[in-house]
mmCIF file of C-alpha atoms in Angstrom:
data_model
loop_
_atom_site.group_PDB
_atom_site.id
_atom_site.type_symbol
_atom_site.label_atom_id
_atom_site.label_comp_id
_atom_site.label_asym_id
_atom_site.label_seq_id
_atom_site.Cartn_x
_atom_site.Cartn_y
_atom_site.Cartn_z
ATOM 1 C CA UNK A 1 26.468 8.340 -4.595
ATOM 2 C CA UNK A 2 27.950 6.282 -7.126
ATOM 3 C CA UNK A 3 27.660 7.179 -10.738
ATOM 4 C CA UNK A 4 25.702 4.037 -12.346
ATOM 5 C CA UNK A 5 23.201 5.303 -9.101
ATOM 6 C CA UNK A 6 22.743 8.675 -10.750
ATOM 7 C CA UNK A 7 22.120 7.061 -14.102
ATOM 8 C CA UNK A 8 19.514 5.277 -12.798
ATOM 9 C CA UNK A 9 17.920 7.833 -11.140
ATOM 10 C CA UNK A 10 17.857 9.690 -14.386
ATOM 11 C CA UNK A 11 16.274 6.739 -16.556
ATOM 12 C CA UNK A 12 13.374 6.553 -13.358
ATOM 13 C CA UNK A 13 12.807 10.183 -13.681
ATOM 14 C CA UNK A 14 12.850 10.379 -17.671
ATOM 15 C CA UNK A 15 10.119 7.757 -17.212
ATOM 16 C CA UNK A 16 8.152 9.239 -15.014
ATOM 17 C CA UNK A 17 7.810 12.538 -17.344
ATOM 18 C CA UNK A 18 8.204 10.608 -20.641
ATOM 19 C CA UNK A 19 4.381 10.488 -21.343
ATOM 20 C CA UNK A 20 4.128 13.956 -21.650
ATOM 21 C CA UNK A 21 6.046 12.974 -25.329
ATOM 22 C CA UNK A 22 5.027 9.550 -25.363
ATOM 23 C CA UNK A 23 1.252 9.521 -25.065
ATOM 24 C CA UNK A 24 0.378 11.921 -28.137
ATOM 25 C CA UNK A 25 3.742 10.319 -30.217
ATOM 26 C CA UNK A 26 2.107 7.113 -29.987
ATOM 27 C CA UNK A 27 -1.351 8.524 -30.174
ATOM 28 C CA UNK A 28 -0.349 9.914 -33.659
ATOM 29 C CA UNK A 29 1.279 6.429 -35.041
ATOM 30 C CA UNK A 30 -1.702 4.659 -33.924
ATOM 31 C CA UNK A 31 -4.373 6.865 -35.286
ATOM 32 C CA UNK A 32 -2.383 6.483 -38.603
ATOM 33 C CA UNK A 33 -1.342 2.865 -38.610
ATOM 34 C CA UNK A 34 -4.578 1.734 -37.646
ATOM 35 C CA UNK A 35 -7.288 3.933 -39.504
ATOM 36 C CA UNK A 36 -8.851 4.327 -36.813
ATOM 37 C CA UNK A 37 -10.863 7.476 -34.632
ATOM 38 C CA UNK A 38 -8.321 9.337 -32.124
ATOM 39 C CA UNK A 39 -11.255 8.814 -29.483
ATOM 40 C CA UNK A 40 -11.361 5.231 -29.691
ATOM 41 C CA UNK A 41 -7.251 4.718 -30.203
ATOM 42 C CA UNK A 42 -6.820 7.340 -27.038
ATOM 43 C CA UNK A 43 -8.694 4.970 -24.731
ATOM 44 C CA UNK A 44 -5.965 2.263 -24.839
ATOM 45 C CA UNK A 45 -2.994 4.904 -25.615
ATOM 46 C CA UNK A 46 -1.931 5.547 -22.039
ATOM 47 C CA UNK A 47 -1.786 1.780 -21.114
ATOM 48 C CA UNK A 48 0.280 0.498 -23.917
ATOM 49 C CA UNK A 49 2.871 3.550 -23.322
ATOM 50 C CA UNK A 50 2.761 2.203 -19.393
ATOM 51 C CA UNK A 51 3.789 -1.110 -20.927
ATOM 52 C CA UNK A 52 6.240 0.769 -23.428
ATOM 53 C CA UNK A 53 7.890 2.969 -21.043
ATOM 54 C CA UNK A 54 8.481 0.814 -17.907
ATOM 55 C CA UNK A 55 9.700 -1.893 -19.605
ATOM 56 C CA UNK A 56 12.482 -0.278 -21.436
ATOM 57 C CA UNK A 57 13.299 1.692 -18.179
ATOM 58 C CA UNK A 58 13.658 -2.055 -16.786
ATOM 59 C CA UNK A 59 16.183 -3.279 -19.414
ATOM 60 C CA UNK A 60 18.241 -0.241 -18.937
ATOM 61 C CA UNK A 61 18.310 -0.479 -15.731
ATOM 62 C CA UNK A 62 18.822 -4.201 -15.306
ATOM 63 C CA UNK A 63 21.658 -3.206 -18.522
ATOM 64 C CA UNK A 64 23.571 -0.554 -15.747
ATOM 65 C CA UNK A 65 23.490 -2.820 -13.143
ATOM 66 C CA UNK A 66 25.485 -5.776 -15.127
ATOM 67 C CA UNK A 67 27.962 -3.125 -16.395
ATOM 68 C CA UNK A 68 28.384 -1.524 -13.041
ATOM 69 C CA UNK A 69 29.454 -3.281 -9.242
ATOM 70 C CA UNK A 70 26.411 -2.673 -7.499
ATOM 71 C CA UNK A 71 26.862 -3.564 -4.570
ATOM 72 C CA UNK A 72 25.742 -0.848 -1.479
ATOM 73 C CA UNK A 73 27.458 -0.566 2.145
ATOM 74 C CA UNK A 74 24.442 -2.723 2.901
ATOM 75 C CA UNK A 75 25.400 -5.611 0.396
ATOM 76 C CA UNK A 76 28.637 -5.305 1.097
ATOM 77 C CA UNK A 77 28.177 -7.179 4.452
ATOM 78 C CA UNK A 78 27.463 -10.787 4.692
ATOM 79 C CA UNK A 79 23.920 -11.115 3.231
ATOM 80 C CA UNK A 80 21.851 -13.787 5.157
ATOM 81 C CA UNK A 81 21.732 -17.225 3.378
ATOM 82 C CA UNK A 82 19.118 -18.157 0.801
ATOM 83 C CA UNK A 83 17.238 -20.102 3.049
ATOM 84 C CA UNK A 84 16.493 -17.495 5.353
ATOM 85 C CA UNK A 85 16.124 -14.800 3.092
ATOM 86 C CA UNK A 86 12.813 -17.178 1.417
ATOM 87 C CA UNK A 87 11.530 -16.966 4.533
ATOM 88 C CA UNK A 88 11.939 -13.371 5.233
ATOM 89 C CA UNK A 89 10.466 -12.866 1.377
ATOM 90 C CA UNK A 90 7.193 -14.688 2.692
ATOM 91 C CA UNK A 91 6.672 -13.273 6.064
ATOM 92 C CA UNK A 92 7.390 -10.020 4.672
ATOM 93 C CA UNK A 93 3.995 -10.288 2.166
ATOM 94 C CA UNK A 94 1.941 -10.723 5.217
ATOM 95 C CA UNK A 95 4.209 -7.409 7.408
ATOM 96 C CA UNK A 96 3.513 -5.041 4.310
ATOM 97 C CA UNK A 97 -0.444 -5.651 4.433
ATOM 98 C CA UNK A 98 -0.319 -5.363 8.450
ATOM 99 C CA UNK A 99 1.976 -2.336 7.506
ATOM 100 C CA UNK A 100 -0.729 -0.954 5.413
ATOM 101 C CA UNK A 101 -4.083 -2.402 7.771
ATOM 102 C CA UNK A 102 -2.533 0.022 10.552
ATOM 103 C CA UNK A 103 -1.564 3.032 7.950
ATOM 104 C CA UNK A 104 -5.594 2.961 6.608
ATOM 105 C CA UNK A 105 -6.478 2.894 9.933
ATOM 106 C CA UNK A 106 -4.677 6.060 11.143
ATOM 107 C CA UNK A 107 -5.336 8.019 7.416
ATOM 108 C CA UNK A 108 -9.123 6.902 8.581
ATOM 109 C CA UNK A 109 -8.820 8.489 11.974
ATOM 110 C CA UNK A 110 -7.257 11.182 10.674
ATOM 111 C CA UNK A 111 -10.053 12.158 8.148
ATOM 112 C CA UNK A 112 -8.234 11.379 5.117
ATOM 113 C CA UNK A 113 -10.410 9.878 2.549
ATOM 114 C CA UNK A 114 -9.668 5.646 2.082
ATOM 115 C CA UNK A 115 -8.824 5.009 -1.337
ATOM 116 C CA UNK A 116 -6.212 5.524 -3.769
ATOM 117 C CA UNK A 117 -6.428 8.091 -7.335
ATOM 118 C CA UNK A 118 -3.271 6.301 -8.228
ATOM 119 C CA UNK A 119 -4.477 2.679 -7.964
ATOM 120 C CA UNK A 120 -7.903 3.555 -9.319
ATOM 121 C CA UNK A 121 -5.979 4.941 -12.416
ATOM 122 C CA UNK A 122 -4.137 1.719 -12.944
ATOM 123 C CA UNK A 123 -6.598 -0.232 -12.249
ATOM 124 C CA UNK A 124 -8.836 1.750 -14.608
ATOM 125 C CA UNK A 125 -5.700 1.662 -17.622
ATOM 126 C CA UNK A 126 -5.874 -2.606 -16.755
ATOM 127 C CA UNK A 127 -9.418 -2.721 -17.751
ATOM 128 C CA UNK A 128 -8.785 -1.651 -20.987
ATOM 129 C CA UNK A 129 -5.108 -2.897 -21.768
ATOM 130 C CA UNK A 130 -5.182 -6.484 -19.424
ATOM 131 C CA UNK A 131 -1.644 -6.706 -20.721
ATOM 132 C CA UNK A 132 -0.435 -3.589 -18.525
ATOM 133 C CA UNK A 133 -1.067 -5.427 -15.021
ATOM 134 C CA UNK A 134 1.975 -7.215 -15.970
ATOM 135 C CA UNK A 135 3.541 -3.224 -15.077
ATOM 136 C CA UNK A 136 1.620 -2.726 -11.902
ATOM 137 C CA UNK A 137 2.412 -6.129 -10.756
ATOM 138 C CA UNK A 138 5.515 -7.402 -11.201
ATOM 139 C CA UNK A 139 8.016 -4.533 -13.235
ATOM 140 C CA UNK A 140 6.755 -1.288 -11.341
ATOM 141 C CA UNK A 141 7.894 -2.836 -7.738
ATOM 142 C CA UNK A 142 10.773 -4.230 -9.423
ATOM 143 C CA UNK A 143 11.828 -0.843 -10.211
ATOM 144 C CA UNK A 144 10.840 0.839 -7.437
ATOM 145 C CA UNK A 145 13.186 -1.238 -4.832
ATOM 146 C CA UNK A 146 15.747 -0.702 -6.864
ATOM 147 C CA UNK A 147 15.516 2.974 -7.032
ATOM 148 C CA UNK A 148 13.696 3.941 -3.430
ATOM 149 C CA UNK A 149 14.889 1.270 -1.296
ATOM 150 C CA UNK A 150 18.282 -0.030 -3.193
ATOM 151 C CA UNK A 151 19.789 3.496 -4.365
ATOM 152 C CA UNK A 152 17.871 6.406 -2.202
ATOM 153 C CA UNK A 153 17.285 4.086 0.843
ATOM 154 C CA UNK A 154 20.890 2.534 0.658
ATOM 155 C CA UNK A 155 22.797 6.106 0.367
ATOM 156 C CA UNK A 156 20.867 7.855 2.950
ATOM 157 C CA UNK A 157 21.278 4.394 5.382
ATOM 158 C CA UNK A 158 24.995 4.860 4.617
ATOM 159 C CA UNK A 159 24.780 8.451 6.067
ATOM 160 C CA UNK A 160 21.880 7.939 9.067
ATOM 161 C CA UNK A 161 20.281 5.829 11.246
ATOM 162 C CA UNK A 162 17.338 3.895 9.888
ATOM 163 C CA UNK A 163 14.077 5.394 11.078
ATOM 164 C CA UNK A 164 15.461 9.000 8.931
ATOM 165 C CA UNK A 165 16.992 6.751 5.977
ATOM 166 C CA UNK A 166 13.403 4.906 5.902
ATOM 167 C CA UNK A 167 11.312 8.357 6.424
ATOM 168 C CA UNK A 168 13.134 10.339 4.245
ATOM 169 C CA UNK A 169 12.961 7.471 1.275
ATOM 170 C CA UNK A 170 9.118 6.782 1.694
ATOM 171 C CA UNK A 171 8.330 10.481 1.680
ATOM 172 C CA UNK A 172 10.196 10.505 -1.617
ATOM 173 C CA UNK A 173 7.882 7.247 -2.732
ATOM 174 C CA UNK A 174 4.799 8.948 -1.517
ATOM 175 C CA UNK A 175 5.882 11.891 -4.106
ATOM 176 C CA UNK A 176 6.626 10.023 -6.690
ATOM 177 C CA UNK A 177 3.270 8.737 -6.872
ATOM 178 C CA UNK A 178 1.545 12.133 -6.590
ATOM 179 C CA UNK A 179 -0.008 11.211 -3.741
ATOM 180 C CA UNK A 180 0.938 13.146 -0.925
ATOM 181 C CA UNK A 181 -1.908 12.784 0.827
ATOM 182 C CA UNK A 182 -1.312 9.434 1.683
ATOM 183 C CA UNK A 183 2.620 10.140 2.868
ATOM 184 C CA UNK A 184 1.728 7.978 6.326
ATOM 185 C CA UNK A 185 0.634 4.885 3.980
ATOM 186 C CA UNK A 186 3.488 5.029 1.562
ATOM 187 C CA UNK A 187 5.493 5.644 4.270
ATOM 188 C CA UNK A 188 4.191 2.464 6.014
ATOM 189 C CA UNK A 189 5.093 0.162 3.091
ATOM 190 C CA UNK A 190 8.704 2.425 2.711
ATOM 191 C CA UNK A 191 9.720 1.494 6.313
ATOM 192 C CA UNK A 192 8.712 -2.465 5.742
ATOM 193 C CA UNK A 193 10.651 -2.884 2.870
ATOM 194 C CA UNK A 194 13.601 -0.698 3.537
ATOM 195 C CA UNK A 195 13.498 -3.462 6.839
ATOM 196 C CA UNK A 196 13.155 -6.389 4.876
ATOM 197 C CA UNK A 197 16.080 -5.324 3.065
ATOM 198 C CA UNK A 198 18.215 -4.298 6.151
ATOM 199 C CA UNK A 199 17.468 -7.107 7.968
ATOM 200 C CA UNK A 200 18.258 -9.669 5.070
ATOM 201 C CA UNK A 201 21.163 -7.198 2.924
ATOM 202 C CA UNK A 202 19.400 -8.523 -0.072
ATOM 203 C CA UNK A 203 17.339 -5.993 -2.122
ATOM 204 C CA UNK A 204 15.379 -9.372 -3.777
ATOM 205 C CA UNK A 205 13.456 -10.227 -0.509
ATOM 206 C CA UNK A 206 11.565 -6.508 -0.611
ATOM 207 C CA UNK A 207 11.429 -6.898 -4.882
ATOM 208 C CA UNK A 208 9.873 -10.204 -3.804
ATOM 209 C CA UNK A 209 7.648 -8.789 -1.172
ATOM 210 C CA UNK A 210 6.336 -5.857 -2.872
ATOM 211 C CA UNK A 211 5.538 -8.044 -5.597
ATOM 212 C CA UNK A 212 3.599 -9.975 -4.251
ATOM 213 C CA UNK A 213 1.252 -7.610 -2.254
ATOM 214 C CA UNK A 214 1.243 -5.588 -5.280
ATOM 215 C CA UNK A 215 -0.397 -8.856 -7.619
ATOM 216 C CA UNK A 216 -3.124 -9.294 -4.702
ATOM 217 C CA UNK A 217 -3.990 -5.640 -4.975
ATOM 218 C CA UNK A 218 -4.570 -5.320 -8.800
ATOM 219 C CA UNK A 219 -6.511 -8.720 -8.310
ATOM 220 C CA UNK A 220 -8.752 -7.784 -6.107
ATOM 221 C CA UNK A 221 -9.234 -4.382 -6.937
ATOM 222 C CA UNK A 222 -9.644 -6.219 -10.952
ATOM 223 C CA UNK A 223 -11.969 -8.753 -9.765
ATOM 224 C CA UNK A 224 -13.620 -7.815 -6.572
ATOM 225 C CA UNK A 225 -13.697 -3.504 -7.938
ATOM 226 C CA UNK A 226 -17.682 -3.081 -7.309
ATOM 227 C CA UNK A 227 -17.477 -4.842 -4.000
ATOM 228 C CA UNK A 228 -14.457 -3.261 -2.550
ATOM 229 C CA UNK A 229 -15.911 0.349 -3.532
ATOM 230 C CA UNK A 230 -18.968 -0.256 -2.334
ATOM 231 C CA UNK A 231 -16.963 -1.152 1.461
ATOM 232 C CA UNK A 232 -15.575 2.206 0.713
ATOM 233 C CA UNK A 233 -18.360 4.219 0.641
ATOM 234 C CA UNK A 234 -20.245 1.990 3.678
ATOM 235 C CA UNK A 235 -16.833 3.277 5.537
ATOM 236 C CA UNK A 236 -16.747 7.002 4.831
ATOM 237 C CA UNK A 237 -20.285 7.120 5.651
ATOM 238 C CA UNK A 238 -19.527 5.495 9.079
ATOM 239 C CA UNK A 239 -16.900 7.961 8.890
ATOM 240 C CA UNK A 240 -18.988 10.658 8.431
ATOM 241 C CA UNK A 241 -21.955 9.542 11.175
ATOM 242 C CA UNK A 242 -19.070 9.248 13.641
ATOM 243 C CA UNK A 243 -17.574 12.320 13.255
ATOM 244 C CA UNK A 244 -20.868 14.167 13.357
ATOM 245 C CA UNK A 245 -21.321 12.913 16.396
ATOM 246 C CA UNK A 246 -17.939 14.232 18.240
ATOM 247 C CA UNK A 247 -18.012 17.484 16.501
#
């Protein structure tokens, strides 16, 4: 692995423990600076460090990539043209929700609960700092194709064929977001993008992808929250009718 890789993999993982400092640090400056009761400065604490954290990780990041050559043995090849690669970005929205459709559907059959503790976090840290969508949306894919599918996808491709580069990878993305319960769904989106970016040899076309599915999600899970848990719950107790049935 090259070294500007490692670095980056160090700045991901510093942010990924850096609340454990970073939440009652800021916690502390705000309940002083504002005059205000920890309870109702704590609420918001957790979103504006989200905002804080990801977007200096982002600028270092972006920072080691200018300094360093960053090309991969993927980029290295002839990357398709622009043209091409737009296309790929769009049909590639619509083959990470089919991705995920089929993963729900197999967690479902499986008896694995539908819903995510990871996106209902976010989505609960949105509703009180709007401003940290803007981290869910567009920077947290950003960064997470460059470190999952560009660095830890891109090595491992180097060294195997795709279906254990891709596996491997979205196993380590399914961990990352303490959520190993839903390995088969994170793997789904993992083996879409890690295509997307194989097939095209330009990491922007999965960045572009994951995006996008990404903005829908915290949309409709924003807008449409009541109505989409209420499906939920209709679904687990079909779920649960069903499977008394066959037991």
């Amino acid at each position: 692995m090259k070294k500007h890789f490692g670095y980056i993999l160090i700045t991901y993982i510093v942010m990924q423990l850096s609340s454990i400092v970073g939440i009652p640090l800021l916690l502390k400056i705000g309940v002083d600076a504002l005059g205000q009761p920890e309870d109702t400065v704590k609420s918001v604490v957790p979103g504006y460090w989200l905002i804080i954290s990801f977007t200096l990780t982002l600028l270092v990041v972006w920072g080691i990539l200018r300094k360093s050559e960053t090309s991969t043995g993927l980029e290295r090849s002839a990357p398709m043209n622009a043209g091409s690669s737009i296309v790929w970005a769009v049909v590639g929205i619509f083959m990470a929700f089919i991705a995920q459709s089929v993963a729900i559907q197999v967690e479902y059959a499986l008896g694995i609960e539908m819903g995510s503790e990871n996106t209902q976090m976010i989505i609960s840290i949105i509703e009180k700092v709007p401003l940290s969508m803007m981290v869910a949306a567009i920077i947290g894919p950003i960064l997470e194709e460059i470190v999952f599918r560009k660095i830890i996808f891109g090595v491992l491709y180097e060294k195997m064929n795709f279906f254990f580069a891709a596996l491997i990878s979205s196993v380590i993305f399914a961990l990352a977001h303490f959520e190993p319960v839903h390995v088969i769904l994170y793997s789904a989106m993992g083996f879409t993008f890690a295509f997307l970016y194989v097939k095209t040899k330009r990491i922007l076309v999965p960045i572009f992808a994951h995006v996008a599915m990404n903005t829908t999600v915290v949309l409709m899970q924003s807008i449409y929250k009541d109505e989409i848990e209420k499906m939920i719950n209709e679904a687990e107790q079909i779920q649960g009718f069903i499977g008394g049935l066959f037991l």
